[in-house]
């Protein structure tokens, strides 16, 4: 029996490995760098086609969300402001905190410039895809309409006959479900549990002993997941009206709080801003027109203009969800009979998400020097550092690390007499080695983790650093007299040891540097993570509901399916925090697959049938210029007063 179970386990493990390999290939096709350039090109297309419609979003769109054109008698469930808030709550999230940090850490200051460019182009993408969705939304129930790319493609291809439109809509809906459950829900909950338990102890559960059989369960993180489950479940069980109401309250509050604290930090570092803006512009432009690559300095190992562009574009597109087809599902619930009006409102999303929120994060990281920070400690000059090759990798060995520098301990709020080290602290050394084809400099990071705290200092287990063979002019590996391949050497660049701050932790460190010892980063990032994650989870639950509705409809089976989805969706928030997920990469593959499929379906629809959205767009603003919209607004105000 045991042999049979072992064989079955091995077989299933092999199947899972093959499946992950296939999914990895699909992700490379659906969500590779070429997708970034496609979205960039489509954004330029609709910017020109609409006559720079971004301006309409910033002017007319603002008037719409202020309620000037609200009419309670028009089909829809929520007003324009609530629809914008619901869509924003899905986009303004952990990507605004951690994603921006990743872009700067890899691409340098120039990445911010390309985030601005994509923020503007993304406005045209959102405006077009939402206008299309409003043209083809389902209003069988005027008080609870449904929309999204699946309804668009079905409506556009219905006249052709056959099942092509329904099939494409079904594939898109399945991709939405996959993205909602993983990226929109489990990823958010897992990250909140991680960042919360990193900084705080959860009362009453931190000492629970579940026994050896269940030692993989983390009681603290599970408790966080249960709280999230209750909050999210209480909101989404109330449907789109409750989601819109909650989003309308949370989104403005969380954005204003985050922006207010960010602006305080920028005021404290105001003298650094002029040089910072110059670095952003020069780091984004080619050397032929006066630009310059971001040189290595401190913890930053250097970046090219190409790296700045790729990472700035990628993070802006992924943060704003422009072109994904997700936002149209939220805006389809808006109360209006003018498709373009809601499309123009949607154009505000990338501006708020990228141009405003992401920019504040980026400027805080740059102005405080968190991105090119100095070392957290330094190895004494008389210490011996061994750099030896083990097979095809280099292995670094260092003596115990001295206490962190006093300045660093002050920033972290470390108590007097404490070295500042804790087990599992992530650090890295800088080495000079081979040149990377994707990187113009020979500077590299070698990561390690504090494994033990001793009286002599912090012991670090360093990861292996991959070896590269020396090549001759013909690209052939060089061999020694015995025929063995000669590997390129590795040289320690300096004696400094740097603290590693991946993703959101770099943003938290930036806030901590602004006011040392206050713990501003800890408080703000944890609070923002909760607010951003909850808002994202409730909005993506609604996107998942639209997919369920597309499959099952509104009859009895549809109502049952919707209830089951809401229940399972809420429970997965707690399940994801139990402890079986150890890294975000375990969810990222499936999330990326779903989002990649959404883009692969939505973008061709936008391009092929874009003339319908643009015809409606230009027709609407011809009537607007003729004064018809102001007359409508006056009639609405009169009706409301009566």
Coordinates of C-alpha atoms in Angstrom, one line a residue:
X1 CA 0.0 0.0 0.0
X2 CA 2.7 2.4 0.9
X3 CA 4.6 1.6 -2.3
X4 CA 1.5 2.2 -4.3
X5 CA 0.9 5.6 -2.6
X6 CA 4.6 6.5 -3.1
X7 CA 4.3 5.7 -6.8
X8 CA 1.1 7.7 -7.1
X9 CA 2.8 10.6 -5.4
X10 CA 5.7 10.5 -7.7
X11 CA 3.4 10.3 -10.7
X12 CA 1.3 13.3 -9.6
X13 CA 4.5 15.3 -8.9
X14 CA 5.7 14.5 -12.4
X15 CA 2.4 15.6 -13.9
X16 CA 2.4 18.8 -11.9
X17 CA 6.0 19.5 -13.0
X18 CA 5.0 19.0 -16.6
X19 CA 2.0 21.2 -16.2
X20 CA 4.0 24.0 -14.6
X21 CA 6.5 23.7 -17.5
X22 CA 3.6 24.1 -20.1
X23 CA 2.1 27.0 -18.1
X24 CA 5.6 28.6 -18.0
X25 CA 5.8 28.4 -21.8
X26 CA 2.3 29.8 -22.2
X27 CA 3.1 32.7 -19.8
X28 CA 6.2 33.5 -21.9
X29 CA 4.0 33.8 -25.0
X30 CA 1.1 35.6 -23.4
X31 CA 2.9 37.9 -21.0
X32 CA 6.4 38.4 -22.5
X33 CA 8.1 41.7 -23.2
X34 CA 6.5 41.8 -26.7
X35 CA 3.1 42.3 -25.0
X36 CA 4.5 45.5 -23.4
X37 CA 5.3 47.0 -26.8
X38 CA 2.0 45.9 -28.3
X39 CA 0.1 47.7 -25.5
X40 CA 2.4 50.7 -25.9
X41 CA 1.6 50.8 -29.7
X42 CA -2.2 50.4 -29.1
X43 CA -2.1 53.2 -26.6
X44 CA -0.4 55.5 -29.1
X45 CA -3.0 54.5 -31.7
X46 CA -6.0 55.4 -29.6
X47 CA -4.3 58.6 -28.3
X48 CA -4.0 59.8 -31.9
X49 CA -7.4 58.4 -33.0
X50 CA -9.2 60.2 -30.1
X51 CA -7.4 63.5 -30.7
X52 CA -5.6 63.2 -27.3
X53 CA -8.7 62.1 -25.5
X54 CA -6.7 62.2 -22.2
X55 CA -7.6 65.9 -22.0
X56 CA -11.3 65.0 -22.2
X57 CA -10.8 62.7 -19.2
X58 CA -9.1 65.3 -17.1
X59 CA -11.8 67.9 -17.9
X60 CA -15.1 66.4 -18.8
X61 CA -14.4 63.2 -16.9
X62 CA -13.9 65.2 -13.6
X63 CA -17.3 67.0 -14.2
X64 CA -19.0 63.6 -14.7
X65 CA -17.7 62.0 -11.4
X66 CA -18.7 65.2 -9.5
X67 CA -22.3 64.2 -10.4
X68 CA -23.2 66.8 -12.9
X69 CA -24.7 64.3 -15.3
X70 CA -26.1 61.7 -12.8
X71 CA -29.6 60.6 -13.5
X72 CA -31.2 58.0 -11.2
X73 CA -33.6 57.0 -14.0
X74 CA -30.9 55.7 -16.4
X75 CA -29.9 52.0 -16.4
X76 CA -27.2 51.0 -13.9
X77 CA -26.6 50.1 -10.3
X78 CA -24.0 52.6 -9.1
X79 CA -23.1 56.2 -10.0
X80 CA -20.1 57.3 -12.0
X81 CA -17.9 58.1 -8.9
X82 CA -18.7 54.7 -7.3
X83 CA -17.9 52.9 -10.6
X84 CA -14.5 54.8 -10.8
X85 CA -13.8 53.9 -7.2
X86 CA -14.6 50.2 -7.7
X87 CA -12.3 50.0 -10.7
X88 CA -9.6 52.0 -9.0
X89 CA -9.8 49.8 -5.9
X90 CA -8.7 46.9 -8.1
X91 CA -5.7 48.8 -9.6
X92 CA -4.5 50.9 -6.7
X93 CA -2.9 48.2 -4.6
X94 CA 0.3 46.5 -3.6
X95 CA 1.7 47.2 -7.1
X96 CA 1.8 50.9 -6.3
X97 CA 3.9 50.2 -3.2
X98 CA 6.1 47.2 -4.2
X99 CA 5.9 47.2 -8.1
X100 CA 7.3 50.7 -8.3
X101 CA 10.1 49.8 -6.0
X102 CA 11.1 46.9 -8.2
X103 CA 11.1 49.1 -11.3
X104 CA 13.5 51.6 -9.7
X105 CA 15.7 49.0 -8.1
X106 CA 16.3 47.3 -11.5
X107 CA 15.8 50.1 -14.1
X108 CA 17.0 53.2 -12.1
X109 CA 15.4 56.7 -12.0
X110 CA 14.7 56.6 -15.7
X111 CA 12.0 54.0 -15.1
X112 CA 9.8 56.7 -13.6
X113 CA 9.8 58.7 -16.9
X114 CA 8.5 55.7 -18.8
X115 CA 5.9 55.2 -16.1
X116 CA 4.6 58.7 -16.8
X117 CA 4.5 58.0 -20.5
X118 CA 2.5 54.8 -20.1
X119 CA 0.2 56.5 -17.5
X120 CA -0.8 58.9 -20.2
X121 CA -1.2 56.3 -23.0
X122 CA -3.0 54.0 -20.6
X123 CA -5.7 56.7 -20.3
X124 CA -6.5 56.2 -24.0
X125 CA -6.6 52.4 -23.6
X126 CA -9.0 52.5 -20.6
X127 CA -11.2 55.1 -22.3
X128 CA -11.5 52.9 -25.4
X129 CA -12.1 49.5 -23.8
X130 CA -14.7 50.8 -21.4
X131 CA -16.6 52.7 -24.1
X132 CA -16.7 49.4 -26.1
X133 CA -18.0 47.5 -23.0
X134 CA -20.7 50.1 -22.4
X135 CA -21.8 49.9 -26.1
X136 CA -22.4 46.1 -25.7
X137 CA -23.3 45.7 -22.0
X138 CA -26.2 43.5 -21.0
X139 CA -29.1 45.6 -19.5
X140 CA -31.8 42.9 -19.3
X141 CA -31.9 43.8 -15.7
X142 CA -31.5 47.7 -15.8
X143 CA -30.7 47.8 -12.1
X144 CA -28.0 45.2 -12.4
X145 CA -26.3 45.4 -15.8
X146 CA -23.4 43.2 -16.8
X147 CA -20.5 44.0 -19.2
X148 CA -16.9 43.3 -20.2
X149 CA -15.0 42.0 -23.2
X150 CA -16.9 38.7 -23.2
X151 CA -20.1 40.5 -23.9
X152 CA -18.4 42.8 -26.5
X153 CA -17.0 39.9 -28.5
X154 CA -20.2 38.0 -28.3
X155 CA -22.2 41.0 -29.5
X156 CA -19.9 41.9 -32.3
X157 CA -19.7 38.4 -33.7
X158 CA -23.4 37.4 -33.2
X159 CA -24.2 38.6 -36.7
X160 CA -21.6 36.2 -38.1
X161 CA -23.5 33.1 -36.8
X162 CA -21.9 30.2 -35.1
X163 CA -20.4 30.0 -31.6
X164 CA -17.1 31.8 -32.1
X165 CA -18.1 34.9 -30.1
X166 CA -19.5 32.8 -27.2
X167 CA -16.3 30.6 -27.3
X168 CA -14.0 33.5 -27.1
X169 CA -16.1 35.1 -24.4
X170 CA -16.0 31.8 -22.4
X171 CA -12.2 31.6 -22.7
X172 CA -11.9 35.2 -21.5
X173 CA -14.3 34.5 -18.6
X174 CA -12.3 31.5 -17.5
X175 CA -9.1 33.7 -17.6
X176 CA -10.9 36.2 -15.4
X177 CA -11.8 33.6 -12.8
X178 CA -8.2 32.3 -12.7
X179 CA -6.8 35.9 -12.3
X180 CA -9.4 36.8 -9.7
X181 CA -8.9 33.8 -7.5
X182 CA -5.1 33.9 -7.6
X183 CA -3.9 37.5 -8.2
X184 CA -7.0 39.4 -7.1
X185 CA -7.5 37.4 -3.9
X186 CA -5.0 34.8 -2.7
X187 CA -1.9 36.9 -3.7
X188 CA -3.3 39.9 -1.9
X189 CA -4.2 38.0 1.3
X190 CA -0.8 36.2 1.4
X191 CA 1.1 39.5 1.1
X192 CA -1.0 41.2 3.8
X193 CA -0.3 38.3 6.1
X194 CA 3.4 38.4 5.3
X195 CA 3.9 42.1 5.8
X196 CA 1.7 42.2 9.0
X197 CA 3.4 39.3 10.8
X198 CA 6.8 40.7 9.7
X199 CA 6.3 43.8 11.7
X200 CA 3.7 42.9 14.4
X201 CA 2.8 39.9 16.7
X202 CA -0.8 38.9 16.3
X203 CA -2.3 38.7 19.9
X204 CA -3.3 35.4 21.5
X205 CA -2.2 33.2 18.6
X206 CA 1.6 33.6 18.4
X207 CA 2.2 30.9 21.0
X208 CA -0.2 28.3 19.7
X209 CA 1.4 24.9 19.4
X210 CA -0.3 22.7 16.7
X211 CA 2.0 19.7 17.1
X212 CA 4.6 18.1 14.8
X213 CA 2.0 17.0 12.3
X214 CA 0.8 20.5 11.7
X215 CA 3.9 22.5 12.3
X216 CA 3.7 23.8 8.7
X217 CA 0.7 25.9 9.7
X218 CA 1.4 29.5 10.7
X219 CA -1.2 30.5 13.4
X220 CA -0.4 34.2 13.1
X221 CA -0.8 34.4 9.3
X222 CA -3.9 32.2 9.5
X223 CA -5.5 34.6 11.9
X224 CA -4.8 37.5 9.5
X225 CA -6.4 35.4 6.7
X226 CA -9.5 34.8 8.8
X227 CA -9.9 38.5 9.4
X228 CA -9.6 39.2 5.7
X229 CA -12.1 36.5 4.9
X230 CA -14.7 38.0 7.2
X231 CA -14.1 41.5 5.9
X232 CA -14.2 40.6 2.2
X233 CA -17.1 38.2 2.7
X234 CA -19.2 40.8 4.5
X235 CA -18.7 43.2 1.6
X236 CA -19.1 41.0 -1.5
X237 CA -22.2 39.1 -0.2
X238 CA -23.9 42.5 -0.5
X239 CA -23.3 42.7 -4.3
X240 CA -22.1 45.5 -6.5
X241 CA -24.0 48.2 -4.6
X242 CA -22.2 47.4 -1.4
X243 CA -18.9 47.0 -3.2
X244 CA -19.4 50.4 -4.9
X245 CA -20.3 52.0 -1.5
X246 CA -17.3 50.5 0.3
X247 CA -14.9 51.2 -2.6
X248 CA -16.2 54.8 -2.7
X249 CA -15.3 55.2 0.9
X250 CA -12.0 53.2 1.1
X251 CA -10.3 54.4 -2.2
X252 CA -10.4 58.2 -1.5
X253 CA -9.3 57.7 2.1
X254 CA -6.4 55.3 1.3
X255 CA -5.2 57.4 -1.6
X256 CA -5.4 60.7 0.3
X257 CA -3.7 59.2 3.4
X258 CA -0.8 57.7 1.3
X259 CA -0.4 60.8 -0.7
X260 CA -0.4 63.1 2.3
X261 CA 2.3 61.1 4.1
X262 CA 4.3 60.9 0.8
X263 CA 4.1 64.7 0.3
X264 CA 5.4 65.3 3.9
X265 CA 8.4 63.1 3.0
X266 CA 9.0 65.0 -0.2
X267 CA 8.8 68.4 1.6
X268 CA 11.4 67.1 4.1
X269 CA 13.7 66.2 1.1
X270 CA 12.7 69.1 -1.1
X271 CA 16.3 70.1 -1.8
X272 CA 16.9 66.7 -3.5
X273 CA 14.0 67.0 -5.9
X274 CA 15.6 69.1 -8.7
X275 CA 18.5 66.7 -9.1
X276 CA 16.1 63.8 -8.8
X277 CA 13.9 65.1 -11.7
X278 CA 17.1 65.6 -13.8
X279 CA 18.1 62.0 -13.1
X280 CA 14.7 60.7 -14.1
X281 CA 14.8 62.5 -17.5
X282 CA 18.4 61.7 -18.3
X283 CA 18.1 58.1 -17.2
X284 CA 15.2 57.6 -19.6
X285 CA 16.8 59.1 -22.8
X286 CA 19.3 57.6 -25.2
X287 CA 22.9 58.9 -25.0
X288 CA 22.5 60.2 -28.6
X289 CA 20.1 62.9 -27.5
X290 CA 21.8 63.7 -24.2
X291 CA 20.6 60.9 -21.9
X292 CA 22.9 58.8 -19.8
X293 CA 22.6 55.3 -18.3
X294 CA 22.2 55.1 -14.5
X295 CA 25.7 54.4 -13.1
X296 CA 26.3 52.0 -10.3
X297 CA 26.2 53.5 -6.8
X298 CA 25.6 52.2 -3.4
X299 CA 23.1 49.4 -3.5
X300 CA 22.2 50.1 -7.1
X301 CA 24.2 48.1 -9.6
X302 CA 23.5 50.3 -12.6
X303 CA 20.9 50.3 -15.4
X304 CA 20.6 51.1 -19.1
X305 CA 18.0 53.2 -20.9
X306 CA 16.5 50.0 -22.2
X307 CA 16.1 48.6 -18.7
X308 CA 14.5 51.8 -17.5
X309 CA 12.1 51.7 -20.4
X310 CA 11.1 48.0 -20.0
X311 CA 10.6 48.1 -16.3
X312 CA 8.9 51.5 -16.2
X313 CA 6.5 50.5 -19.0
X314 CA 5.9 47.0 -17.5
X315 CA 5.1 48.2 -14.0
X316 CA 2.9 51.1 -15.2
X317 CA 0.9 48.8 -17.5
X318 CA 0.6 46.1 -14.9
X319 CA -0.3 48.5 -12.1
X320 CA -3.0 50.4 -14.0
X321 CA -4.4 47.2 -15.8
X322 CA -4.8 49.3 -18.9
X323 CA -5.8 47.0 -21.8
X324 CA -6.6 44.0 -19.7
X325 CA -10.3 44.2 -20.0
X326 CA -10.9 44.1 -16.2
X327 CA -12.0 47.7 -15.6
X328 CA -14.9 47.5 -18.1
X329 CA -16.6 45.0 -15.9
X330 CA -16.8 47.5 -13.0
X331 CA -17.7 50.4 -15.2
X332 CA -20.5 48.4 -16.9
X333 CA -22.5 48.8 -13.7
X334 CA -22.5 52.6 -13.9
X335 CA -25.8 54.4 -14.1
X336 CA -25.8 56.0 -17.5
X337 CA -27.1 55.6 -21.1
X338 CA -24.1 57.4 -22.6
X339 CA -21.3 54.8 -23.3
X340 CA -18.7 57.4 -24.0
X341 CA -19.4 59.3 -20.7
X342 CA -18.3 56.3 -18.7
X343 CA -15.4 55.7 -21.0
X344 CA -14.1 59.2 -20.3
X345 CA -14.5 58.6 -16.5
X346 CA -12.4 55.4 -16.9
X347 CA -9.6 57.4 -18.5
X348 CA -9.0 59.0 -15.1
X349 CA -7.9 55.6 -13.6
X350 CA -4.3 55.4 -15.1
X351 CA -3.8 59.1 -14.3
X352 CA -4.7 58.6 -10.6
X353 CA -3.0 55.2 -10.3
X354 CA 0.2 55.9 -12.2
X355 CA 0.7 59.6 -12.7
X356 CA -0.3 60.4 -9.1
X357 CA 0.1 57.4 -6.7
X358 CA 2.9 55.5 -8.3
X359 CA 4.8 58.8 -8.8
X360 CA 4.6 59.7 -5.1
X361 CA 6.0 56.2 -4.3
X362 CA 8.8 56.6 -6.8
X363 CA 9.8 60.1 -5.6
X364 CA 9.8 59.0 -2.0
X365 CA 12.2 56.2 -2.8
X366 CA 14.5 58.4 -4.9
X367 CA 14.5 61.5 -2.7
X368 CA 15.3 59.6 0.5
X369 CA 18.2 57.7 -1.2
X370 CA 16.7 54.3 -0.4
X371 CA 17.3 53.0 -4.0
X372 CA 21.1 53.7 -3.9
X373 CA 21.6 53.5 -0.1
X374 CA 24.9 52.8 1.5
X375 CA 25.8 49.6 3.3
X376 CA 24.2 48.5 6.5
X377 CA 27.5 47.4 8.0
X378 CA 31.1 46.8 6.8
X379 CA 33.5 43.9 7.2
X380 CA 36.7 44.9 9.0
X381 CA 39.8 45.3 6.8
X382 CA 41.7 42.5 8.5
X383 CA 39.0 39.8 7.9
X384 CA 39.5 37.0 5.4
X385 CA 36.8 36.6 2.8
X386 CA 36.9 33.4 0.8
X387 CA 35.6 33.3 -2.8
X388 CA 35.9 29.8 -4.0
X389 CA 34.5 28.0 -7.0
X390 CA 32.4 25.0 -6.3
X391 CA 31.6 23.2 -9.6
X392 CA 30.0 25.7 -12.0
X393 CA 29.3 28.3 -9.2
X394 CA 31.2 30.5 -6.9
X395 CA 30.7 30.2 -3.2
X396 CA 31.4 33.2 -0.9
X397 CA 32.2 32.7 2.8
X398 CA 32.5 35.6 5.3
X399 CA 33.2 35.9 9.0
X400 CA 30.3 36.9 11.4
X401 CA 28.9 40.3 10.5
X402 CA 29.5 43.2 12.9
X403 CA 26.6 45.2 14.3
X404 CA 24.7 47.4 11.8
X405 CA 26.0 51.0 11.6
X406 CA 24.6 53.4 14.2
X407 CA 22.8 55.5 11.6
X408 CA 21.0 52.4 10.3
X409 CA 20.1 51.2 13.8
X410 CA 18.6 54.7 14.4
X411 CA 16.5 54.5 11.2
X412 CA 15.2 51.1 12.2
X413 CA 14.5 52.2 15.8
X414 CA 16.8 49.6 17.2
X415 CA 17.1 49.5 21.0
X416 CA 20.4 50.5 22.6
X417 CA 22.8 47.7 22.9
X418 CA 21.1 45.7 20.1
X419 CA 23.2 44.8 17.1
X420 CA 20.3 45.3 14.8
X421 CA 20.4 41.8 13.4
X422 CA 17.7 39.2 13.5
X423 CA 17.6 35.7 12.0
X424 CA 16.5 35.5 8.4
X425 CA 17.5 39.1 7.7
X426 CA 18.3 39.3 3.9
X427 CA 21.5 40.9 2.9
X428 CA 23.8 41.1 -0.2
X429 CA 27.4 41.7 -1.1
X430 CA 28.6 43.5 -4.3
X431 CA 31.0 41.6 -6.6
X432 CA 32.7 42.4 -9.9
X433 CA 32.4 39.4 -12.3
X434 CA 31.3 38.7 -15.8
X435 CA 29.4 41.2 -18.0
X436 CA 25.7 40.2 -18.4
X437 CA 24.2 40.5 -21.9
X438 CA 21.2 42.3 -20.4
X439 CA 23.3 44.5 -18.1
X440 CA 26.1 46.8 -19.2
X441 CA 28.0 46.7 -16.0
X442 CA 30.1 44.0 -14.3
X443 CA 28.6 44.7 -10.9
X444 CA 26.5 41.9 -9.3
X445 CA 24.7 41.2 -6.1
X446 CA 25.3 38.0 -4.1
X447 CA 22.5 37.4 -1.7
X448 CA 22.6 35.8 1.7
X449 CA 20.4 35.3 4.8
X450 CA 21.3 35.6 8.5
X451 CA 21.2 32.1 9.8
X452 CA 22.4 32.6 13.4
X453 CA 23.2 35.4 15.9
X454 CA 26.3 34.6 17.9
X455 CA 28.4 36.7 20.4
X456 CA 30.9 37.3 17.6
X457 CA 28.2 38.6 15.2
X458 CA 25.6 37.5 12.6
X459 CA 26.4 34.4 10.6
X460 CA 25.3 34.5 7.0
X461 CA 24.6 31.7 4.6
X462 CA 25.5 33.0 1.1
X463 CA 23.8 31.8 -2.0
X464 CA 26.0 30.4 -4.8
X465 CA 26.9 32.8 -7.6
X466 CA 26.8 31.3 -11.1
X467 CA 30.1 30.9 -12.9
X468 CA 30.7 32.0 -16.5
X469 CA 33.4 30.4 -18.7
X470 CA 35.9 32.7 -20.4
X471 CA 35.3 32.9 -24.1
X472 CA 37.8 33.5 -26.9
X473 CA 37.1 35.9 -29.8
X474 CA 35.2 33.2 -31.6
X475 CA 32.9 32.6 -28.6
X476 CA 34.5 29.3 -27.7
X477 CA 35.2 28.5 -24.0
X478 CA 38.9 28.8 -23.1
X479 CA 40.6 25.7 -21.6
X480 CA 43.7 25.3 -19.5
X481 CA 46.6 22.9 -20.2
X482 CA 44.6 20.0 -18.8
X483 CA 41.6 20.7 -21.0
X484 CA 39.5 22.1 -18.3
X485 CA 37.3 25.1 -18.9
X486 CA 38.6 28.3 -17.4
X487 CA 36.0 30.3 -15.6
X488 CA 35.8 34.1 -15.2
X489 CA 36.9 35.3 -11.7
X490 CA 34.8 36.9 -9.0
X491 CA 36.2 39.9 -7.1
X492 CA 34.6 41.5 -4.0
X493 CA 33.8 45.0 -5.1
X494 CA 33.9 46.4 -1.5
X495 CA 33.7 45.4 2.1
X496 CA 30.2 46.8 2.6
X497 CA 27.3 44.5 3.4
X498 CA 23.9 45.8 2.2
X499 CA 20.4 45.2 3.6
X500 CA 18.1 43.7 1.0
X501 CA 14.7 45.3 0.7
X502 CA 12.7 43.5 -2.0
X503 CA 9.5 45.1 -3.3
X504 CA 7.3 46.9 -0.7
X505 CA 10.0 46.6 2.0
X506 CA 12.1 49.1 0.0
X507 CA 9.2 51.6 0.0
X508 CA 8.8 51.0 3.8
X509 CA 12.6 51.6 4.3
X510 CA 12.3 54.9 2.3
X511 CA 9.6 56.2 4.6
X512 CA 11.7 55.1 7.6
X513 CA 14.7 57.0 6.3
X514 CA 12.6 60.2 6.1
X515 CA 12.0 60.3 9.9
X516 CA 14.5 57.9 11.6
X517 CA 13.2 56.0 14.5
X518 CA 9.5 56.8 14.1
X519 CA 8.7 53.6 12.3
X520 CA 6.8 55.5 9.7
X521 CA 7.4 52.9 7.0
X522 CA 6.2 50.1 9.2
X523 CA 3.0 51.8 10.2
X524 CA 2.1 53.3 6.7
X525 CA 3.0 50.3 4.6
X526 CA 1.1 47.8 6.8
X527 CA -1.9 50.1 6.9
X528 CA -1.8 50.8 3.2
X529 CA -1.3 47.1 2.5
X530 CA -4.5 46.2 4.4
X531 CA -6.5 49.0 2.7
X532 CA -5.1 48.4 -0.8
X533 CA -5.5 44.6 -0.5
X534 CA -9.0 44.6 0.8
X535 CA -10.1 47.0 -1.9
X536 CA -8.4 45.0 -4.6
X537 CA -10.0 41.7 -3.3
X538 CA -13.6 43.1 -3.3
X539 CA -13.3 44.5 -6.8
X540 CA -11.7 41.4 -8.3
X541 CA -14.5 39.4 -6.6
X542 CA -17.0 41.4 -8.8
X543 CA -14.9 40.6 -11.9
X544 CA -15.1 36.9 -11.0
X545 CA -18.9 37.3 -10.5
X546 CA -19.2 38.6 -14.1
X547 CA -17.5 35.5 -15.4
X548 CA -19.8 33.3 -13.3
X549 CA -22.8 35.2 -14.7
X550 CA -21.5 34.8 -18.2
X551 CA -21.4 31.0 -17.7
X552 CA -24.5 30.4 -15.7
X553 CA -26.9 33.4 -16.2
X554 CA -29.3 34.8 -13.7
X555 CA -31.7 31.8 -13.2
X556 CA -31.7 29.5 -10.2
X557 CA -28.5 27.7 -11.1
X558 CA -26.8 31.1 -11.7
X559 CA -27.9 32.4 -8.3
X560 CA -26.6 29.2 -6.6
X561 CA -23.3 29.4 -8.6
X562 CA -22.9 33.1 -7.6
X563 CA -23.4 32.3 -3.9
X564 CA -20.9 29.4 -4.1
X565 CA -18.4 31.6 -5.8
X566 CA -18.6 34.3 -3.2
X567 CA -18.3 31.8 -0.4
X568 CA -15.3 30.0 -1.9
X569 CA -13.7 33.3 -2.8
X570 CA -13.9 34.5 0.8
X571 CA -12.6 31.3 2.2
X572 CA -9.6 31.2 -0.1
X573 CA -8.4 34.5 1.5
X574 CA -8.0 32.5 4.7
X575 CA -6.7 29.3 3.0
X576 CA -3.9 31.2 1.2
X577 CA -2.5 32.4 4.6
X578 CA -2.3 29.0 6.3
X579 CA 1.2 28.2 5.4
X580 CA 1.3 26.0 2.4
X581 CA 2.2 28.9 0.1
X582 CA 5.8 30.0 0.9
X583 CA 6.6 32.4 -1.9
X584 CA 4.6 34.7 -4.1
X585 CA 6.0 32.9 -7.2
X586 CA 3.8 29.9 -6.4
X587 CA 0.8 32.1 -7.3
X588 CA 2.3 34.4 -9.8
X589 CA 2.6 31.8 -12.5
X590 CA -1.2 31.2 -12.5
X591 CA -2.1 34.8 -12.0
X592 CA 0.1 35.8 -15.0
X593 CA -1.5 33.1 -17.2
X594 CA -5.0 34.4 -16.5
X595 CA -4.0 38.1 -17.0
X596 CA -2.0 37.2 -20.2
X597 CA -5.0 35.4 -21.7
X598 CA -7.2 38.4 -20.8
X599 CA -4.9 40.8 -22.7
X600 CA -4.5 38.4 -25.6
X601 CA -8.3 38.5 -26.1
X602 CA -9.1 42.1 -25.2
X603 CA -6.4 43.9 -27.2
X604 CA -7.4 42.4 -30.6
X605 CA -11.0 43.2 -29.9
X606 CA -10.0 46.8 -29.1
X607 CA -8.0 47.2 -32.3
X608 CA -10.3 45.3 -34.8
X609 CA -13.5 47.0 -33.5
X610 CA -12.0 50.2 -32.3
X611 CA -13.7 52.2 -35.0
X612 CA -17.0 51.6 -33.3
X613 CA -15.8 53.1 -30.0
X614 CA -14.1 56.0 -31.8
X615 CA -17.3 56.7 -33.8
X616 CA -19.3 56.9 -30.6
X617 CA -16.5 59.0 -28.9
X618 CA -16.4 61.7 -31.6
X619 CA -20.2 61.7 -32.0
X620 CA -20.6 62.3 -28.2
X621 CA -18.2 65.2 -28.2
X622 CA -19.8 66.8 -31.2
X623 CA -23.0 66.9 -29.2
X624 CA -21.1 68.1 -26.2
X625 CA -19.7 71.0 -28.2
X626 CA -23.2 71.8 -29.4
X627 CA -24.3 72.3 -25.8
X628 CA -26.6 69.2 -25.7
X629 CA -24.8 67.8 -22.6
X630 CA -25.2 71.0 -20.6
X631 CA -28.9 71.0 -21.4
X632 CA -29.2 67.4 -20.3
X633 CA -27.4 68.3 -17.0
X634 CA -29.9 71.1 -16.4
X635 CA -32.8 68.8 -17.0
X636 CA -31.4 66.3 -14.6
X637 CA -30.9 68.9 -11.9
X638 CA -34.4 70.1 -12.3
X639 CA -35.8 66.6 -12.1
X640 CA -33.8 65.9 -9.0
X641 CA -35.0 69.1 -7.3
X642 CA -38.6 68.2 -8.1

